[in-house]
mmCIF file of C-alpha atoms in Angstrom:
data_model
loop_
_atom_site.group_PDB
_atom_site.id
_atom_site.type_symbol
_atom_site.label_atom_id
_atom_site.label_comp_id
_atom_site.label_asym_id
_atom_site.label_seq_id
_atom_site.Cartn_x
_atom_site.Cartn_y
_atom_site.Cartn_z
ATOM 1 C CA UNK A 1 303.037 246.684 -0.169
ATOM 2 C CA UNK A 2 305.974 245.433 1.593
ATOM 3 C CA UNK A 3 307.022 241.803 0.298
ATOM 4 C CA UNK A 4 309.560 240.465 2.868
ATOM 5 C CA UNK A 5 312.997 239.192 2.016
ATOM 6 C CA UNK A 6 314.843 236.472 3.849
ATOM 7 C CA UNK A 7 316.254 237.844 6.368
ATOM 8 C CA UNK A 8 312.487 239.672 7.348
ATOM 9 C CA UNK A 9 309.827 236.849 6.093
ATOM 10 C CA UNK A 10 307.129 239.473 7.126
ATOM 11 C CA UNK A 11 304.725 240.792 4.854
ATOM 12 C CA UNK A 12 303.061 244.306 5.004
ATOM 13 C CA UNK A 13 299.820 245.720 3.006
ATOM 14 C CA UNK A 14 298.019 248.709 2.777
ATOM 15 C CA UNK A 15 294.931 248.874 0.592
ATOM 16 C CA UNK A 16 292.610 252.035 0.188
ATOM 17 C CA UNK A 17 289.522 252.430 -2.281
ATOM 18 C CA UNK A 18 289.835 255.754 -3.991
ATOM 19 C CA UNK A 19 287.124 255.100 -6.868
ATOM 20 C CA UNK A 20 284.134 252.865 -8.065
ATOM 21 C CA UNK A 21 282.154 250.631 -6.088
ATOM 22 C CA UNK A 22 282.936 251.670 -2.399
ATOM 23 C CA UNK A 23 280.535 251.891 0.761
ATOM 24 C CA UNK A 24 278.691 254.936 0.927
ATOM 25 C CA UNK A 25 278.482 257.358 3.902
ATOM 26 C CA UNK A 26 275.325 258.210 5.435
ATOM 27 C CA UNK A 27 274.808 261.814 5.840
ATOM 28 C CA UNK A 28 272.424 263.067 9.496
ATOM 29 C CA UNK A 29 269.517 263.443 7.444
ATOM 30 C CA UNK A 30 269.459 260.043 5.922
ATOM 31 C CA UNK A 31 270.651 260.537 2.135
ATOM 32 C CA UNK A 32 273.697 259.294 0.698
ATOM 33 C CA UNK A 33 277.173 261.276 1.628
ATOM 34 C CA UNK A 34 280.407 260.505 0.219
ATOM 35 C CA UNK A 35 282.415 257.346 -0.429
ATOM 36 C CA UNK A 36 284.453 255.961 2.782
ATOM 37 C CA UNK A 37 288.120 255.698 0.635
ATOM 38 C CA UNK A 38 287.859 252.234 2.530
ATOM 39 C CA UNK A 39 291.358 251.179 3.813
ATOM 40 C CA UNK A 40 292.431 247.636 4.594
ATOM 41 C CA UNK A 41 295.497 246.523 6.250
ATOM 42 C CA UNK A 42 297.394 242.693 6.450
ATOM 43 C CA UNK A 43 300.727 241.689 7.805
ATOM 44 C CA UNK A 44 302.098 237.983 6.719
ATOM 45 C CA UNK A 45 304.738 235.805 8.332
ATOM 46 C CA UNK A 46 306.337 233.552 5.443
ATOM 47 C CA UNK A 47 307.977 230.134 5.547
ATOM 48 C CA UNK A 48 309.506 227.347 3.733
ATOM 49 C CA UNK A 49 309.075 223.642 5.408
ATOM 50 C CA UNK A 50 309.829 221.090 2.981
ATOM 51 C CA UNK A 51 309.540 222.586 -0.415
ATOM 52 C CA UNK A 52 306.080 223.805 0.567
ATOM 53 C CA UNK A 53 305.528 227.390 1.235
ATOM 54 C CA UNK A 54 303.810 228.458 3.849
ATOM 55 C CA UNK A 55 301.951 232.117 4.614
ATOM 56 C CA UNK A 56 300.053 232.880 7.541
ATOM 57 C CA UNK A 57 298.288 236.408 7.470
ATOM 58 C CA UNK A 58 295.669 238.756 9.376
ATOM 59 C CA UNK A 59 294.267 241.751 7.547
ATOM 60 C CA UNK A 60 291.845 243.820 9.081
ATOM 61 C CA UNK A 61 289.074 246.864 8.037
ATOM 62 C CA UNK A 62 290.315 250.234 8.976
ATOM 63 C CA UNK A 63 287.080 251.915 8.529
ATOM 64 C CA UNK A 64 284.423 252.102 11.465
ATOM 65 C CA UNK A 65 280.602 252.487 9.739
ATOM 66 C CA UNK A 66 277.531 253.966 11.877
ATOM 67 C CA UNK A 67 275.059 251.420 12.479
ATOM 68 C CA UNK A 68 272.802 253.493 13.918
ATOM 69 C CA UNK A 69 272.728 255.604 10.557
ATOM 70 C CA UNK A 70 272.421 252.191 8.018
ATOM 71 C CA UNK A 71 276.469 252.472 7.084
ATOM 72 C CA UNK A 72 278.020 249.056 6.881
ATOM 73 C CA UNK A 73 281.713 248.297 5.331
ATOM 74 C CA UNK A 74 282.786 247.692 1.585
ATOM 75 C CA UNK A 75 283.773 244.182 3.303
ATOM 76 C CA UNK A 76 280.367 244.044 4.656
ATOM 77 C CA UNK A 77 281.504 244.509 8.359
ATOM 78 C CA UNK A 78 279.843 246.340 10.804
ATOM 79 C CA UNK A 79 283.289 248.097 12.285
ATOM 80 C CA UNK A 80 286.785 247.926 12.587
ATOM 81 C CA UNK A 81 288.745 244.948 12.738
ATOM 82 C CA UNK A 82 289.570 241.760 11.496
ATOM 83 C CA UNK A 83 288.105 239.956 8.527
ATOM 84 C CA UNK A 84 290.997 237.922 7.430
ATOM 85 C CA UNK A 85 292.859 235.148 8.782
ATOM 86 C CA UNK A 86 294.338 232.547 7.409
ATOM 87 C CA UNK A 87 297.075 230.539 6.268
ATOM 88 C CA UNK A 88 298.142 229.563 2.744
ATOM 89 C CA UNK A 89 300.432 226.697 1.395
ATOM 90 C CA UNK A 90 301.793 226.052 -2.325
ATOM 91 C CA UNK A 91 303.798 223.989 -3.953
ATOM 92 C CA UNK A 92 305.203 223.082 -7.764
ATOM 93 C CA UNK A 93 305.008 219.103 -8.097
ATOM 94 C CA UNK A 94 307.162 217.540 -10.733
ATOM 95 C CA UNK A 95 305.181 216.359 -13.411
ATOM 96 C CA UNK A 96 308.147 216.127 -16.194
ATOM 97 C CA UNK A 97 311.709 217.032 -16.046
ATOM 98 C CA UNK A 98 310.834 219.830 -17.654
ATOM 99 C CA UNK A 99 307.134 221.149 -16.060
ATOM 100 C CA UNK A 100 305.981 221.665 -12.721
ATOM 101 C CA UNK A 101 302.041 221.967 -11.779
ATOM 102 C CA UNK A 102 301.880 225.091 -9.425
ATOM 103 C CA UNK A 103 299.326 223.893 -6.700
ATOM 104 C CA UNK A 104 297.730 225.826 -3.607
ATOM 105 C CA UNK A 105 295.727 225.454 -0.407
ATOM 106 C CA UNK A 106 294.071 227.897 1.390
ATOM 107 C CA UNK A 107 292.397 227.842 5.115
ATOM 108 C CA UNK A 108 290.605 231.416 5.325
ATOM 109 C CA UNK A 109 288.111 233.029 8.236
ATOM 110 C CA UNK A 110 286.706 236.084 8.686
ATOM 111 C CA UNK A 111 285.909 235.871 12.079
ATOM 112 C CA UNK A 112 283.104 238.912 11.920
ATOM 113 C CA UNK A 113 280.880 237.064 9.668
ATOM 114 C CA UNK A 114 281.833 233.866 11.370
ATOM 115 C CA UNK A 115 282.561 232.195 8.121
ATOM 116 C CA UNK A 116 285.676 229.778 7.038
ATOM 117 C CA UNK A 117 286.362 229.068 3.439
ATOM 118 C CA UNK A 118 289.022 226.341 1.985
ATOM 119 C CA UNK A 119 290.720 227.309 -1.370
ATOM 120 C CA UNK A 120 292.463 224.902 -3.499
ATOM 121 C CA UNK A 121 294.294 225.993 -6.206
ATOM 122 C CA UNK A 122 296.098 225.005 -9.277
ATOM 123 C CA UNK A 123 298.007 227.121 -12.480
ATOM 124 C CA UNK A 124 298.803 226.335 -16.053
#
């Protein structure tokens, strides 16, 4: 995982299953093969506007499952691409001199199952 710094706000993540509860492979006669070592990418842009920090991001499914053989994805997609995009914003209010309530908001798709989800957030 790349973070970003200032001078490169971009943010860079590679993910990749190597044990436990991964999608299985499909072998040409119909039993189960081996696990697919699912990989996931996502690249982030992130910004500061007023004390609120922003972070838009797309991550997509590396992996390409057979259809035609009953594979489907660990993300539950039925091939390559993306399943993530979205854009996050947080911010600490004031609540005493001394404390500040960490708070988030979350706008999220994944445009292959054609869902959205909003995330709200908060830390003690």
């Amino acid at each position: 995982m790349f973070n970003g710094t200032k001078k490169i706000p971009l943010t860079f993540m590679f993910a990749m299953n190597c044990f436990g509860f991964d999608s299985k492979k499909v072998n040409d006669d119909g039993t189960q093969g081996d696990i697919f070592y699912t990989k996931y990418i996502e690249l982030g842009y992130k910004k500061t506007v007023k004390d609120i920090d922003l972070n838009a991001f797309i991550g997509a499914a590396v992996d390409d499952p057979d259809e035609k053989k009953g594979e489907s994805g660990f993300y539950a997609n039925n091939s390559a691409g993306i399943i993530n995009l979205g854009i996050k914003a947080s911010k600490n209010i004031k609540i005493t001199p001394d404390y500040y309530l960490p708070v988030q908001a979350s706008l999220i798709t994944n445009p292959e199952a054609e869902k959205i989800y909003l995330v709200f957030g908060i830390s003690f």
